[in-house]
Amino acid sequence: MPMNERRPNIIIFNPDQWRGKDVGCLGNPIVRTPHTDALAEEGVAFSQCFVQNTVCTPSRCSFMTGWYPHVRGHRTMHHMLSPEEPFLLQELKDAGYTVWWGGKNDVVRVEHQSEVCNVRVTPEDVDYDRVAPAPMEQDDPLYYTHYRGKVAEHEIVSNDDALVQAAIDFLQSRPQEPFCICLALHDPHVPFQVEEPYYSMYDRENLPPLIPLPPKGNKTRHLDEIRARMKLDGLCEADFKEILAVYYGMITKTDAALGRLTNALKQTENWDDTAVFVFSDHGEYAGDYRMVEKTQVTFEDDLTRVPLVIKYPASIPIPSRTAPVDALVELIDFYATVAELAKLPKRHTHFGKSLIPISTGITAEHREHVFCEGGALIEEPHTHEPKPAPSHVYWPRVSVQSDYIEQHGKAVMIRSKTWKLVRRLYERDELYNLAADPDELQNVIDDKEFTNIRLQLTERIADWYLATGDVVPYKLNPRSAKEIVPEYG
């Protein structure tokens, strides 16, 4: 690798629920993300980066370990990484990095989060003007959509702003190098609410067209049941465009936070020695398919494709590009890339592939397929989120999981550049010809013309599970008191 012996500082800027198609440098001409775009100009942007699960905790457990969710059962919102399992921030700390971690957790057990880093700053630790969602009656048609609109104007209106400022303060304190700053931010996660000027920034009449409601029977009934309980069928196009406009405002605000952080990196003279990673943990419907938020068992690109922009340290030459890299990438590749940059000793089997070769132009290919998975067995009641009261804004989605268990059954997605197969354990599978149907509206799983495609992708899923079904610990156990076993890692 063309870099000197000095290990770079690492910045992980990790917003929540930001779709890959809602970034200027990734082809969206309307949303304003100037700081992300500027970072991409100096580094590399990936237009086809896919998550391994479409909700927070499983996705974070995956990209922080290089494991797929099925490897150790991290496929629910309440099964975090345990102390004996790998975790990137802990590994960086063990390797001599000064690790500052701010924002949400959703990855390691709560009682251990302060042990895996040098400085842990939670949303409760920072001083900010706490803005509760605007009040809305439960019988309001928009109640379950998570839309709350414009919030009061303050100098600081969210914990994200305060967390970014805390990270800047850490930078200005001249921490011991190499250091890692991990910012796990809230926005643009729901509720859909933002202050001015972001609330009014986007003309509701000039937004990209929404993907329409798919023909009945093409997708899982899970979406139909959630849509009904959220009362989304009673909304008009203008309602969904209002949601999208506020979502865009939240994205632009998040981009502005990135700008403040990168400016601080330059002012503290850390820019050339630092690698910056910008990516989200999963996407959001934001009105497409007449849906909002996400589910754990649906795999449209809205949910599975996320932004990924990397600015490398100056010691790694990046060729100038006029367009994003369109090679297929999995978010677990983030883990492998940081591990190579930080020269981490390999202490566990993982399945990520470093993005440095494709970033530097050594290769043009990366992956032939990407995978995402979710859901549960009928016999796994412990995998379902606790069912809240109907007054809770998440009642529609979570209650459907409990009331229609088969619809929340295990499922896996395999995607190439031109085809997507969703294999479902209890429901009809889905097959989409992405070249002819990029919006994934026509399920051709029963079309005999594509039988060979379906069989090839199904066989590839079997190969993938065979290769990634488990991991053997690097530490060997002697079979007798006198036996000396080799050491690995």
Tab-separated table of N, CA, C and O in Angstrom, residues 251-308:
chain	number	residue	atom	x	y	z
A	251	ILE	N	-31.292	16.357	5.754
A	251	ILE	CA	-30.051	15.914	5.113
A	251	ILE	C	-29.107	17.097	4.929
A	251	ILE	O	-27.899	17.003	5.209
A	252	THR	N	-29.631	18.210	4.451
A	252	THR	CA	-28.776	19.380	4.240
A	252	THR	C	-28.221	19.897	5.559
A	252	THR	O	-27.063	20.332	5.637
A	253	LYS	N	-29.016	19.838	6.608
A	253	LYS	CA	-28.510	20.230	7.926
A	253	LYS	C	-27.390	19.287	8.377
A	253	LYS	O	-26.372	19.735	8.934
A	254	THR	N	-27.554	17.999	8.137
A	254	THR	CA	-26.511	17.031	8.493
A	254	THR	C	-25.245	17.295	7.697
A	254	THR	O	-24.126	17.214	8.218
A	255	ASP	N	-25.413	17.624	6.429
A	255	ASP	CA	-24.258	17.964	5.594
A	255	ASP	C	-23.535	19.200	6.138
A	255	ASP	O	-22.297	19.255	6.122
A	256	ALA	N	-24.284	20.178	6.636
A	256	ALA	CA	-23.661	21.371	7.212
A	256	ALA	C	-22.837	20.997	8.450
A	256	ALA	O	-21.768	21.576	8.699
A	257	ALA	N	-23.330	20.029	9.225
A	257	ALA	CA	-22.564	19.564	10.386
A	257	ALA	C	-21.247	18.937	9.951
A	257	ALA	O	-20.202	19.143	10.580
A	258	LEU	N	-21.288	18.177	8.852
A	258	LEU	CA	-20.054	17.622	8.302
A	258	LEU	C	-19.095	18.739	7.914
A	258	LEU	O	-17.879	18.645	8.148
A	259	GLY	N	-19.630	19.797	7.344
A	259	GLY	CA	-18.788	20.926	6.954
A	259	GLY	C	-18.078	21.555	8.141
A	259	GLY	O	-16.893	21.918	8.057
A	260	ARG	N	-18.770	21.695	9.257
A	260	ARG	CA	-18.129	22.264	10.449
A	260	ARG	C	-17.003	21.352	10.944
A	260	ARG	O	-15.938	21.828	11.359
A	261	LEU	N	-17.230	20.056	10.869
A	261	LEU	CA	-16.208	19.117	11.331
A	261	LEU	C	-14.982	19.127	10.422
A	261	LEU	O	-13.843	19.151	10.899
A	262	THR	N	-15.201	19.118	9.108
A	262	THR	CA	-14.053	19.116	8.197
A	262	THR	C	-13.287	20.436	8.263
A	262	THR	O	-12.053	20.443	8.145
A	263	ASN	N	-13.992	21.538	8.485
A	263	ASN	CA	-13.287	22.813	8.669
A	263	ASN	C	-12.398	22.769	9.908
A	263	ASN	O	-11.267	23.276	9.893
A	264	ALA	N	-12.898	22.151	10.959
A	264	ALA	CA	-12.090	22.035	12.178
A	264	ALA	C	-10.871	21.160	11.939
A	264	ALA	O	-9.781	21.434	12.475
A	265	LEU	N	-11.011	20.126	11.146
A	265	LEU	CA	-9.866	19.280	10.814
A	265	LEU	C	-8.784	20.090	10.114
A	265	LEU	O	-7.588	19.935	10.381
A	266	LYS	N	-9.200	20.968	9.219
A	266	LYS	CA	-8.235	21.793	8.495
A	266	LYS	C	-7.604	22.835	9.417
A	266	LYS	O	-6.384	23.067	9.366
A	267	GLN	N	-8.413	23.460	10.265
A	267	GLN	CA	-7.901	24.505	11.152
A	267	GLN	C	-6.922	23.947	12.177
A	267	GLN	O	-5.998	24.644	12.608
A	268	THR	N	-7.103	22.691	12.559
A	268	THR	CA	-6.180	22.069	13.529
A	268	THR	C	-5.028	21.352	12.834
A	268	THR	O	-4.260	20.632	13.481
A	269	GLU	N	-4.945	21.535	11.516
A	269	GLU	CA	-3.853	20.990	10.709
A	269	GLU	C	-3.792	19.459	10.754
A	269	GLU	O	-2.715	18.855	10.723
A	270	ASN	N	-4.966	18.852	10.807
A	270	ASN	CA	-5.055	17.387	10.792
A	270	ASN	C	-5.534	16.840	9.449
A	270	ASN	O	-5.626	15.625	9.291
A	271	TRP	N	-5.857	17.717	8.517
A	271	TRP	CA	-6.526	17.302	7.290
A	271	TRP	C	-5.722	16.269	6.506
A	271	TRP	O	-6.227	15.206	6.140
A	272	ASP	N	-4.463	16.548	6.252
A	272	ASP	CA	-3.666	15.667	5.398
A	272	ASP	C	-3.384	14.306	6.047
A	272	ASP	O	-3.106	13.338	5.339
A	273	ASP	N	-3.443	14.252	7.355
A	273	ASP	CA	-3.107	13.018	8.068
A	273	ASP	C	-4.340	12.218	8.475
A	273	ASP	O	-4.230	11.277	9.268
A	274	THR	N	-5.502	12.568	7.930
A	274	THR	CA	-6.752	11.969	8.416
A	274	THR	C	-7.550	11.345	7.283
A	274	THR	O	-7.670	11.929	6.199
A	275	ALA	N	-8.086	10.158	7.546
A	275	ALA	CA	-9.062	9.521	6.659
A	275	ALA	C	-10.460	9.826	7.190
A	275	ALA	O	-10.712	9.690	8.391
A	276	VAL	N	-11.354	10.261	6.311
A	276	VAL	CA	-12.718	10.616	6.694
A	276	VAL	C	-13.690	9.683	5.974
A	276	VAL	O	-13.646	9.570	4.743
A	277	PHE	N	-14.560	9.038	6.734
A	277	PHE	CA	-15.578	8.149	6.178
A	277	PHE	C	-16.958	8.743	6.460
A	277	PHE	O	-17.270	9.051	7.618
A	278	VAL	N	-17.764	8.882	5.426
A	278	VAL	CA	-19.141	9.360	5.571
A	278	VAL	C	-20.067	8.289	5.016
A	278	VAL	O	-19.980	7.930	3.832
A	279	PHE	N	-20.944	7.777	5.846
A	279	PHE	CA	-21.903	6.769	5.383
A	279	PHE	C	-23.029	6.658	6.403
A	279	PHE	O	-22.905	7.101	7.548
A	280	SER	N	-24.133	6.061	5.988
A	280	SER	CA	-25.284	5.846	6.856
A	280	SER	C	-25.444	4.366	7.159
A	280	SER	O	-24.846	3.511	6.494
A	281	ASP	N	-26.275	4.064	8.153
A	281	ASP	CA	-26.464	2.666	8.539
A	281	ASP	C	-27.562	1.976	7.736
A	281	ASP	O	-27.602	0.751	7.656
A	282	HIS	N	-28.470	2.733	7.146
A	282	HIS	CA	-29.534	2.185	6.295
A	282	HIS	C	-30.297	3.356	5.702
A	282	HIS	O	-30.024	4.524	6.011
A	283	GLY	N	-31.277	3.056	4.858
A	283	GLY	CA	-32.002	4.106	4.164
A	283	GLY	C	-33.371	4.395	4.765
A	283	GLY	O	-33.628	4.171	5.948
A	284	GLU	N	-34.265	4.890	3.914
A	284	GLU	CA	-35.575	5.405	4.340
A	284	GLU	C	-36.492	5.429	3.111
A	284	GLU	O	-36.049	5.741	2.007
A	285	TYR	N	-37.769	5.120	3.291
A	285	TYR	CA	-38.711	5.185	2.163
A	285	TYR	C	-39.040	6.633	1.784
A	285	TYR	O	-39.097	6.972	0.592
A	286	ALA	N	-39.330	7.478	2.766
A	286	ALA	CA	-39.579	8.913	2.534
A	286	ALA	C	-40.638	9.167	1.459
A	286	ALA	O	-40.506	10.090	0.660
A	287	GLY	N	-41.674	8.350	1.440
A	287	GLY	CA	-42.781	8.564	0.511
A	287	GLY	C	-42.809	7.627	-0.666
A	287	GLY	O	-43.860	7.457	-1.297
A	288	ASP	N	-41.686	7.026	-1.032
A	288	ASP	CA	-41.691	6.047	-2.116
A	288	ASP	C	-42.552	4.843	-1.730
A	288	ASP	O	-42.599	4.445	-0.564
A	289	TYR	N	-43.225	4.279	-2.721
A	289	TYR	CA	-44.116	3.129	-2.510
A	289	TYR	C	-45.239	3.464	-1.522
A	289	TYR	O	-45.808	2.584	-0.891
A	290	ARG	N	-45.512	4.775	-1.361
A	290	ARG	CA	-46.482	5.254	-0.371
A	290	ARG	C	-46.137	4.711	1.023
A	290	ARG	O	-47.003	4.279	1.782
A	291	MET	N	-44.847	4.740	1.346
A	291	MET	CA	-44.346	4.275	2.637
A	291	MET	C	-43.409	5.329	3.228
A	291	MET	O	-42.848	6.152	2.496
A	292	VAL	N	-43.242	5.279	4.536
A	292	VAL	CA	-42.213	6.064	5.208
A	292	VAL	C	-41.481	5.143	6.178
A	292	VAL	O	-41.942	4.050	6.491
A	293	GLU	N	-40.330	5.620	6.656
A	293	GLU	CA	-39.502	4.866	7.598
A	293	GLU	C	-38.929	3.630	6.924
A	293	GLU	O	-38.545	3.688	5.751
A	294	LYS	N	-38.837	2.492	7.615
A	294	LYS	CA	-38.217	1.306	7.036
A	294	LYS	C	-38.816	0.073	7.695
A	294	LYS	O	-39.558	0.177	8.681
A	295	THR	N	-38.492	-1.096	7.169
A	295	THR	CA	-38.822	-2.352	7.830
A	295	THR	C	-37.565	-3.216	7.795
A	295	THR	O	-36.604	-2.908	7.091
A	296	GLN	N	-37.603	-4.326	8.521
A	296	GLN	CA	-36.432	-5.189	8.576
A	296	GLN	C	-36.495	-6.310	7.544
A	296	GLN	O	-35.539	-7.078	7.405
A	297	VAL	N	-37.594	-6.412	6.793
A	297	VAL	CA	-37.736	-7.537	5.861
A	297	VAL	C	-38.078	-7.078	4.445
A	297	VAL	O	-38.586	-7.856	3.643
A	298	THR	N	-37.805	-5.823	4.137
A	298	THR	CA	-37.968	-5.334	2.767
A	298	THR	C	-36.638	-4.742	2.321
A	298	THR	O	-35.907	-4.151	3.122
A	299	PHE	N	-36.343	-4.882	1.014
A	299	PHE	CA	-34.969	-4.677	0.567
A	299	PHE	C	-34.866	-3.812	-0.692
A	299	PHE	O	-33.938	-3.949	-1.478
A	300	GLU	N	-35.827	-2.907	-0.877
A	300	GLU	CA	-35.689	-1.970	-1.982
A	300	GLU	C	-34.422	-1.136	-1.811
A	300	GLU	O	-33.939	-0.943	-0.689
A	301	ASP	N	-33.915	-0.625	-2.923
A	301	ASP	CA	-32.707	0.205	-2.852
A	301	ASP	C	-32.877	1.397	-1.919
A	301	ASP	O	-31.897	1.895	-1.350
A	302	ASP	N	-34.111	1.886	-1.757
A	302	ASP	CA	-34.365	2.975	-0.815
A	302	ASP	C	-33.805	2.659	0.564
A	302	ASP	O	-33.298	3.550	1.261
A	303	LEU	N	-33.921	1.391	0.968
A	303	LEU	CA	-33.489	0.990	2.306
A	303	LEU	C	-32.081	0.426	2.337
A	303	LEU	O	-31.365	0.574	3.322
A	304	THR	N	-31.686	-0.247	1.275
A	304	THR	CA	-30.419	-0.985	1.299
A	304	THR	C	-29.242	-0.195	0.751
A	304	THR	O	-28.089	-0.506	1.074
A	305	ARG	N	-29.477	0.820	-0.072
A	305	ARG	CA	-28.364	1.574	-0.661
A	305	ARG	C	-28.145	2.866	0.126
A	305	ARG	O	-29.085	3.640	0.336
A	306	VAL	N	-26.906	3.111	0.538
A	306	VAL	CA	-26.581	4.272	1.369
A	306	VAL	C	-25.406	5.030	0.757
A	306	VAL	O	-24.657	4.494	-0.062
A	307	PRO	N	-25.212	6.294	1.170
A	307	PRO	CA	-24.028	7.026	0.715
A	307	PRO	C	-22.772	6.413	1.309
A	307	PRO	O	-22.774	5.897	2.429
A	308	LEU	N	-21.695	6.475	0.570
A	308	LEU	CA	-20.367	6.169	1.108
A	308	LEU	C	-19.362	7.066	0.408
A	308	LEU	O	-19.167	6.965	-0.806
